[in-house]
Tab-separated table of N, CA and C in Angstrom:
chain	number	residue	atom	x	y	z
A	147	MET	N	-8.273	105.194	111.369
A	147	MET	CA	-7.220	106.019	111.142
A	147	MET	C	-7.631	107.162	109.996
A	148	PRO	N	-8.146	108.152	110.090
A	148	PRO	CA	-8.186	109.076	108.621
A	148	PRO	C	-7.560	108.825	107.419
A	149	LEU	N	-7.797	108.819	106.287
A	149	LEU	CA	-7.052	108.379	104.983
A	149	LEU	C	-6.173	109.376	104.784
A	150	GLY	N	-5.793	110.377	105.153
A	150	GLY	CA	-5.000	111.278	104.966
A	150	GLY	C	-3.818	110.929	105.837
A	151	ARG	N	-3.997	110.246	107.160
A	151	ARG	CA	-2.532	110.093	108.034
A	151	ARG	C	-2.108	108.743	107.184
A	152	VAL	N	-2.880	107.863	106.877
A	152	VAL	CA	-2.807	106.476	105.858
A	152	VAL	C	-1.588	106.954	104.904
A	153	ARG	N	-1.954	107.924	103.961
A	153	ARG	CA	-1.292	108.083	102.799
A	153	ARG	C	0.067	109.205	103.414
A	154	PHE	N	-0.138	109.564	104.154
A	154	PHE	CA	1.376	110.508	104.795
A	154	PHE	C	2.110	109.287	105.258
A	155	ARG	N	1.607	108.297	106.172
A	155	ARG	CA	2.765	107.560	106.485
A	155	ARG	C	3.222	106.515	105.555
A	156	ARG	N	2.536	106.148	104.415
A	156	ARG	CA	2.896	105.462	103.609
A	156	ARG	C	3.877	106.247	102.417
A	157	LEU	N	3.679	107.607	102.209
A	157	LEU	CA	4.645	108.368	101.664
A	157	LEU	C	6.013	108.013	102.799
A	158	ALA	N	6.058	108.350	103.727
A	158	ALA	CA	7.007	108.831	104.762
A	158	ALA	C	7.582	107.264	104.426
A	159	VAL	N	7.287	106.402	104.607
A	159	VAL	CA	7.924	105.000	104.627
A	159	VAL	C	8.361	104.746	102.981
A	160	ALA	N	7.691	105.002	102.237
A	160	ALA	CA	8.355	105.068	100.898
A	160	ALA	C	9.590	106.060	100.556
A	161	SER	N	9.277	106.849	101.072
A	161	SER	CA	10.610	108.095	101.297
A	161	SER	C	12.109	107.569	102.080
A	162	ILE	N	11.831	107.190	102.958
A	162	ILE	CA	12.688	106.525	103.956
A	162	ILE	C	13.512	105.297	102.865
A	163	LEU	N	12.573	104.052	102.533
A	163	LEU	CA	13.104	102.953	101.615
A	163	LEU	C	14.000	103.683	100.418
A	164	ALA	N	13.415	104.695	99.701
A	164	ALA	CA	13.796	105.066	98.669
A	164	ALA	C	15.401	105.647	99.126
A	165	PHE	N	15.448	106.571	99.945
A	165	PHE	CA	16.872	107.136	100.430
A	165	PHE	C	17.507	105.984	100.788
A	166	ALA	N	17.249	105.105	101.334
A	166	ALA	CA	18.277	103.838	101.682
A	166	ALA	C	18.620	103.340	100.992
A	167	GLY	N	17.782	102.877	99.879
A	167	GLY	CA	18.326	102.467	98.467
A	167	GLY	C	19.224	102.935	98.039
A	168	TRP	N	19.141	104.547	98.008
A	168	TRP	CA	20.080	105.443	97.398
A	168	TRP	C	21.229	105.430	97.773
A	169	SER	N	21.291	105.737	99.418
A	169	SER	CA	22.326	105.478	100.176
A	169	SER	C	23.615	104.386	99.918
A	170	SER	N	22.673	103.292	100.064
A	170	SER	CA	23.679	102.175	99.803
A	170	SER	C	23.879	101.699	98.398
A	171	ALA	N	23.451	102.233	97.471
A	171	ALA	CA	23.917	102.635	95.820
A	171	ALA	C	25.233	103.387	95.825
A	172	GLU	N	24.689	104.687	96.676
A	172	GLU	CA	25.735	105.572	96.229
A	172	GLU	C	27.224	105.114	97.058
A	173	ALA	N	27.290	104.437	98.225
A	173	ALA	CA	28.280	103.955	98.710
A	173	ALA	C	29.029	102.542	98.115
A	174	ALA	N	27.987	102.125	97.585
A	174	ALA	CA	28.438	100.854	96.657
A	174	ALA	C	29.361	101.341	95.406
A	175	SER	N	29.174	102.868	94.890
A	175	SER	CA	29.617	103.382	93.829
A	175	SER	C	31.197	103.463	94.184
A	176	PHE	N	31.829	103.100	95.405
A	176	PHE	CA	33.074	103.157	95.729
A	176	PHE	C	33.635	101.918	95.700
A	177	ASP	N	32.953	100.671	95.539
A	177	ASP	CA	33.429	99.482	95.766
A	177	ASP	C	34.504	99.216	94.696
A	178	GLY	N	35.607	98.318	95.240
A	178	GLY	CA	36.438	97.859	94.191
A	178	GLY	C	37.854	97.667	95.090
A	179	THR	N	38.802	97.832	93.957
A	179	THR	CA	40.252	97.604	94.580
A	179	THR	C	40.976	99.332	94.533
A	180	TRP	N	41.609	99.430	95.395
A	180	TRP	CA	42.471	100.762	95.741
A	180	TRP	C	43.562	100.822	95.770
A	181	SER	N	44.202	101.850	95.202
A	181	SER	CA	45.943	101.852	95.904
A	181	SER	C	45.649	102.795	96.912
A	182	VAL	N	46.639	102.646	97.649
A	182	VAL	CA	46.703	103.685	98.975
A	182	VAL	C	48.396	104.261	98.895
A	183	LEU	N	48.829	105.384	98.676
A	183	LEU	CA	49.763	106.019	98.876
A	183	LEU	C	50.103	106.871	100.425
A	184	GLN	N	50.900	106.138	101.097
A	184	GLN	CA	50.453	106.996	102.368
A	184	GLN	C	52.155	107.536	102.268
A	185	VAL	N	52.076	108.869	102.999
A	185	VAL	CA	53.395	109.562	102.534
A	185	VAL	C	53.476	110.425	104.176
A	186	CYS	N	54.378	110.035	104.976
A	186	CYS	CA	54.296	110.350	106.513
A	186	CYS	C	55.464	111.567	106.622
A	187	ASP	N	55.338	112.597	106.856
A	187	ASP	CA	56.777	113.555	107.122
A	187	ASP	C	57.381	113.301	108.139
A	188	SER	N	59.034	113.749	108.146
A	188	SER	CA	59.623	113.899	109.309
A	188	SER	C	58.944	115.045	110.312
A	189	THR	N	59.288	114.434	111.345
A	189	THR	CA	58.769	115.244	112.595
A	189	THR	C	59.998	116.506	113.220
A	190	GLN	N	59.281	117.425	113.673
A	190	GLN	CA	60.365	118.144	114.341
A	190	GLN	C	61.332	117.789	115.295
A	191	GLU	N	61.022	116.709	116.082
A	191	GLU	CA	61.972	116.189	116.888
A	191	GLU	C	62.983	115.465	116.203
A	192	GLY	N	62.674	115.036	115.056
A	192	GLY	CA	63.600	114.276	113.942
A	192	GLY	C	63.552	112.918	113.463
A	193	ALA	N	62.064	112.548	114.085
A	193	ALA	CA	61.923	111.076	113.443
A	193	ALA	C	61.858	111.259	111.811
A	194	ARG	N	62.512	110.144	111.333
A	194	ARG	CA	62.164	110.347	109.805
A	194	ARG	C	61.039	110.059	109.224
A	195	GLY	N	60.974	110.630	107.707
A	195	GLY	CA	59.756	110.381	107.357
A	195	GLY	C	59.682	109.101	106.498
A	196	TYR	N	58.281	108.742	106.178
A	196	TYR	CA	58.261	107.490	105.350
A	196	TYR	C	56.978	107.367	104.346
A	197	THR	N	57.377	106.525	103.430
A	197	THR	CA	56.214	106.279	102.171
A	197	THR	C	55.871	104.864	102.464
A	198	TRP	N	54.507	104.382	102.541
A	198	TRP	CA	54.151	103.177	102.237
A	198	TRP	C	53.181	103.289	101.302
A	199	ARG	N	53.255	102.159	100.668
A	199	ARG	CA	52.090	101.908	99.074
A	199	ARG	C	51.939	100.381	99.583
A	200	TYR	N	50.239	100.332	99.256
A	200	TYR	CA	49.593	99.214	99.615
A	200	TYR	C	47.939	99.257	99.047
A	201	ASP	N	47.313	98.068	98.995
A	201	ASP	CA	46.082	98.002	98.513
A	201	ASP	C	45.077	98.082	99.388
A	202	ALA	N	44.129	98.544	99.170
A	202	ALA	CA	42.563	98.414	99.918
A	202	ALA	C	41.575	97.914	98.939
A	203	THR	N	40.511	97.126	99.759
A	203	THR	CA	39.153	96.794	99.191
A	203	THR	C	38.177	97.357	99.704
A	204	VAL	N	37.260	98.346	98.723
A	204	VAL	CA	35.969	98.549	99.090
A	204	VAL	C	34.675	97.772	98.936
A	205	LYS	N	33.988	97.314	99.838
A	205	LYS	CA	32.919	96.232	99.464
A	205	LYS	C	31.964	96.900	100.291
A	206	ASP	N	30.651	97.487	99.993
A	206	ASP	CA	29.566	98.073	100.436
A	206	ASP	C	29.928	99.259	100.944
A	207	GLY	N	31.006	100.132	100.335
A	207	GLY	CA	31.341	101.327	101.027
A	207	GLY	C	32.020	101.067	102.132
A	208	HIS	N	32.716	100.087	102.420
A	208	HIS	CA	33.271	99.717	103.868
A	208	HIS	C	34.750	99.464	103.013
A	209	LEU	N	35.771	100.411	103.353
A	209	LEU	CA	37.342	100.284	103.109
A	209	LEU	C	38.083	99.327	104.085
A	210	VAL	N	38.903	98.411	103.663
A	210	VAL	CA	39.905	97.693	104.407
A	210	VAL	C	41.253	97.799	103.431
A	211	GLY	N	42.358	98.605	104.428
A	211	GLY	CA	43.539	98.227	103.774
A	211	GLY	C	44.450	97.653	104.598
A	212	GLN	N	45.580	97.081	104.071
A	212	GLN	CA	46.627	96.429	105.077
A	212	GLN	C	47.914	96.519	104.424
A	213	TYR	N	49.006	97.266	104.911
A	213	TYR	CA	50.334	97.508	104.802
A	213	TYR	C	50.964	96.233	105.380
A	214	ARG	N	51.475	95.336	104.674
A	214	ARG	CA	52.351	93.951	105.220
A	214	ARG	C	51.397	93.349	106.164
A	215	ASN	N	51.704	92.198	106.619
A	215	ASN	CA	51.129	91.441	107.128
A	215	ASN	C	50.825	91.610	109.120
A	216	LYS	N	49.574	91.395	109.257
A	216	LYS	CA	49.319	92.083	110.509
A	216	LYS	C	50.358	91.383	111.447
A	217	GLY	N	50.912	92.178	112.765
A	217	GLY	CA	52.024	91.575	113.765
A	217	GLY	C	53.287	91.738	113.271
A	218	GLN	N	53.546	92.450	111.802
A	218	GLN	CA	55.112	92.469	111.276
A	218	GLN	C	55.269	93.731	111.836
A	219	SER	N	56.344	94.350	111.905
A	219	SER	CA	56.829	95.283	112.116
A	219	SER	C	57.376	96.333	110.822
A	220	PRO	N	57.228	97.194	110.083
A	220	PRO	CA	55.913	97.476	110.376
A	220	PRO	C	54.684	96.925	109.729
A	221	SER	N	53.567	97.624	110.310
A	221	SER	CA	52.391	96.961	109.525
A	221	SER	C	51.310	98.120	109.901
A	222	LEU	N	50.198	97.932	108.996
A	222	LEU	CA	49.092	98.981	109.520
A	222	LEU	C	47.510	98.334	108.783
A	223	THR	N	46.684	98.680	109.565
A	223	THR	CA	45.225	98.182	108.922
A	223	THR	C	44.623	99.528	108.899
A	224	LEU	N	43.930	99.803	107.877
A	224	LEU	CA	43.458	101.241	107.818
A	224	LEU	C	42.013	100.647	107.388
A	225	GLU	N	40.939	101.355	108.126
A	225	GLU	CA	39.470	100.931	107.717
A	225	GLU	C	38.718	101.774	108.086
A	226	GLY	N	37.541	101.710	107.458
A	226	GLY	CA	36.327	102.637	107.814
A	226	GLY	C	35.417	102.475	106.958
A	227	GLN	N	34.251	103.085	107.363
A	227	GLN	CA	33.115	103.382	106.161
A	227	GLN	C	32.960	104.697	105.270
A	228	ILE	N	32.794	104.693	103.711
A	228	ILE	CA	32.927	105.678	103.015
A	228	ILE	C	31.579	106.145	102.779
A	229	ASN	N	30.871	107.367	103.419
A	229	ASN	CA	29.854	107.923	103.207
A	229	ASN	C	29.527	108.083	101.699
A	230	PRO	N	27.973	107.862	101.698
A	230	PRO	CA	27.418	108.322	100.074
A	230	PRO	C	28.162	109.557	99.435
A	231	ASP	N	28.236	110.574	100.168
A	231	ASP	CA	29.045	111.961	99.746
A	231	ASP	C	30.361	111.721	99.364
A	232	GLY	N	30.869	110.728	100.033
A	232	GLY	CA	32.503	110.624	99.824
A	232	GLY	C	33.534	110.557	100.692
A	233	THR	N	32.990	111.050	101.728
A	233	THR	CA	33.439	111.319	102.983
A	233	THR	C	33.563	110.223	104.113
A	234	ALA	N	35.083	110.082	104.569
A	234	ALA	CA	35.126	109.038	105.349
A	234	ALA	C	36.108	109.387	106.437
A	235	THR	N	35.981	108.646	107.969
A	235	THR	CA	36.941	108.867	108.967
A	235	THR	C	37.092	107.653	108.719
A	236	LEU	N	38.392	107.216	108.583
A	236	LEU	CA	39.239	105.975	108.669
A	236	LEU	C	39.890	105.859	109.813
A	237	VAL	N	40.181	104.657	110.347
A	237	VAL	CA	40.642	104.476	111.530
A	237	VAL	C	42.015	103.743	111.336
A	238	ALA	N	43.343	104.009	111.462
A	238	ALA	CA	44.604	103.347	111.286
A	238	ALA	C	45.106	102.661	112.603
A	239	GLU	N	45.236	101.252	112.439
A	239	GLU	CA	46.176	100.739	113.614
A	239	GLU	C	47.144	99.499	113.373
A	240	GLY	N	48.262	99.493	114.110
A	240	GLY	CA	49.119	98.743	113.498
A	240	GLY	C	50.194	98.599	114.421
A	241	ILE	N	51.663	98.120	113.982
A	241	ILE	CA	52.636	98.125	114.740
A	241	ILE	C	53.633	99.170	113.992
A	242	SER	N	54.380	100.004	114.985
A	242	SER	CA	55.290	100.923	114.592
A	242	SER	C	56.898	99.865	113.837
A	243	ALA	N	57.709	101.001	112.833
A	243	ALA	CA	58.870	100.271	112.515
A	243	ALA	C	60.012	100.828	113.785
A	244	ASP	N	61.244	101.044	113.315
A	244	ASP	CA	62.111	101.112	114.384
A	244	ASP	C	62.211	102.400	114.714
A	245	SER	N	62.949	103.011	115.793
A	245	SER	CA	62.814	103.989	116.354
A	245	SER	C	62.830	105.363	115.547
A	246	ASP	N	63.523	105.250	114.723
A	246	ASP	CA	63.931	106.554	114.167
A	246	ASP	C	63.253	106.832	113.154
A	247	HIS	N	61.877	105.920	113.081
A	247	HIS	CA	60.476	106.586	112.117
A	247	HIS	C	59.479	106.779	112.919
A	248	ASN	N	59.837	106.458	114.526
A	248	ASN	CA	58.515	106.893	115.369
A	248	ASN	C	58.452	108.198	116.084
A	249	ILE	N	57.429	108.567	116.255
A	249	ILE	CA	57.107	109.925	116.711
A	249	ILE	C	57.717	109.556	118.417
A	250	LYS	N	58.492	110.748	118.981
A	250	LYS	CA	59.292	110.954	120.146
A	250	LYS	C	60.209	109.698	120.369
A	251	PHE	N	60.631	108.697	118.976
A	251	PHE	CA	61.403	107.822	119.144
A	251	PHE	C	60.815	106.732	119.652
A	252	ALA	N	59.785	106.443	119.705
A	252	ALA	CA	59.123	105.309	120.468
A	252	ALA	C	60.085	103.826	120.345
A	253	PRO	N	60.085	102.876	121.195
A	253	PRO	CA	60.863	101.916	120.608
A	253	PRO	C	60.043	101.157	119.324
A	254	PRO	N	60.800	100.242	118.583
A	254	PRO	CA	60.209	99.404	117.681
A	254	PRO	C	58.973	98.637	118.347
A	255	MET	N	58.011	98.178	117.348
A	255	MET	CA	56.903	97.238	117.634
A	255	MET	C	56.076	98.227	118.623
A	256	SER	N	56.079	99.397	118.358
A	256	SER	CA	55.015	100.280	119.572
A	256	SER	C	53.680	100.066	118.685
A	257	PRO	N	52.623	100.074	119.501
A	257	PRO	CA	51.270	100.401	118.857
A	257	PRO	C	51.206	101.545	118.071
A	258	ILE	N	50.455	101.360	116.992
A	258	ILE	CA	50.207	102.800	115.967
A	258	ILE	C	48.588	102.659	116.448
A	259	SER	N	48.018	104.138	116.364
A	259	SER	CA	46.737	104.541	116.379
A	259	SER	C	46.347	105.500	115.740
A	260	PHE	N	45.713	105.653	114.859
A	260	PHE	CA	45.317	107.153	114.656
A	260	PHE	C	44.276	107.068	113.411
A	261	ARG	N	43.624	108.484	113.296
A	261	ARG	CA	42.287	108.899	112.430
A	261	ARG	C	42.780	109.294	110.933
A	262	VAL	N	41.964	109.154	109.947
A	262	VAL	CA	42.261	109.749	108.925
A	262	VAL	C	41.060	110.502	108.105
A	263	ALA	N	40.787	111.701	108.074
A	263	ALA	CA	39.835	112.022	107.454
A	263	ALA	C	40.161	112.354	105.792
A	264	ALA	N	39.138	111.724	105.082
A	264	ALA	CA	39.343	111.487	103.690
A	264	ALA	C	37.901	111.712	102.684
A	265	LYS	N	38.329	112.142	101.625
A	265	LYS	CA	37.325	112.492	100.724
A	265	LYS	C	37.565	111.585	99.593
A	266	PHE	N	36.288	111.083	99.219
A	266	PHE	CA	36.655	109.871	97.784
A	266	PHE	C	35.466	110.596	96.869
A	267	GLU	N	36.294	110.270	95.518
A	267	GLU	CA	35.546	110.651	94.171
A	267	GLU	C	35.303	109.244	93.796
A	268	ALA	N	34.882	109.467	92.396
A	268	ALA	CA	34.366	107.992	91.686
A	268	ALA	C	35.677	107.568	91.296
A	269	ALA	N	36.965	108.029	91.387
A	269	ALA	CA	38.066	107.081	91.051
A	269	ALA	C	39.454	107.293	91.585
A	270	ALA	N	39.351	108.295	92.454
A	270	ALA	CA	40.323	108.910	93.531
A	270	ALA	C	40.056	109.314	94.888
A	271	GLY	N	41.105	109.600	95.655
A	271	GLY	CA	40.683	110.315	96.922
A	271	GLY	C	42.056	110.627	97.749
A	272	ALA	N	41.639	111.406	98.692
A	272	ALA	CA	42.726	111.910	99.381
A	272	ALA	C	42.464	112.186	100.595
A	273	GLY	N	43.440	112.077	101.640
A	273	GLY	CA	42.808	112.113	103.174
A	273	GLY	C	44.423	112.698	103.904
A	274	SER	N	44.094	113.013	104.959
A	274	SER	CA	45.311	113.740	106.066
A	274	SER	C	45.105	112.725	107.338
A	275	ARG	N	46.034	112.549	108.222
A	275	ARG	CA	46.154	112.150	109.179
A	275	ARG	C	45.828	113.159	110.181
A	276	LEU	N	44.762	112.548	111.269
A	276	LEU	CA	44.281	113.696	112.165
A	276	LEU	C	45.580	113.804	113.464
A	277	GLY	N	45.610	114.394	114.268
A	277	GLY	CA	46.395	114.314	115.365
A	277	GLY	C	48.105	115.092	115.240
A	278	VAL	N	49.293	114.347	115.673
A	278	VAL	CA	50.596	114.978	116.074
A	278	VAL	C	51.200	114.614	114.485
A	279	ARG	N	51.414	113.737	113.762
A	279	ARG	CA	52.262	113.752	113.149
A	279	ARG	C	51.508	113.968	111.535
A	280	ALA	N	52.261	114.653	110.582
A	280	ALA	CA	51.323	115.138	109.041
A	280	ALA	C	51.490	113.778	108.251
A	281	CYS	N	50.894	113.508	107.682
A	281	CYS	CA	50.419	111.911	106.452
A	281	CYS	C	49.684	112.728	105.960
A	282	LYS	N	49.906	112.165	104.561
A	282	LYS	CA	48.903	112.204	103.720
A	282	LYS	C	48.613	111.045	102.833
A	283	PHE	N	47.315	111.272	102.525
A	283	PHE	CA	46.829	109.569	101.958
A	283	PHE	C	46.587	109.804	100.388
A	284	THR	N	46.836	109.216	99.366
A	284	THR	CA	46.294	109.621	98.212
A	284	THR	C	45.581	108.125	97.795
A	285	PHE	N	44.641	107.892	97.398
A	285	PHE	CA	43.615	106.871	96.888
A	285	PHE	C	43.299	107.116	95.372
A	286	ASN	N	43.506	105.764	94.908
A	286	ASN	CA	43.213	105.570	93.307
A	286	ASN	C	42.552	104.396	93.181
A	287	LYS	N	41.448	104.530	92.766
A	287	LYS	CA	40.714	103.030	92.165
A	287	LYS	C	41.368	102.551	90.807
A	288	GLN	N	41.717	101.073	91.095
A	288	GLN	CA	42.124	100.700	90.265
A	288	GLN	C	41.354	99.786	89.202
């Protein structure tokens, strides 16, 4: 193999490894404990709004937050990867509260599932629920 190709391959491999290290270091900069404030508006159909506060942990850029215990009514797990640039699409899954707070007045203990588009900075972040119901998320690093 010509010497130029060998140097090019070495340079390409070194660049990839350096970028991979930078990406994981950038994602790790979000690591720690975060407080989450989730505020969901009332719906046009009349379902009542609600506010939940809970903690989330970020490790290696991966966020996991838990409102109440899994299986309780209501409860929610919020989870997803924060990209090195601070953007994230988080997945929320859980169990609903009473029908007064549910979209289309779904029965209590109905499954909840939606996504959240979020943007994180060094010590704060914000996000919005994607889909039918308007919910805002505020994240603060503790």
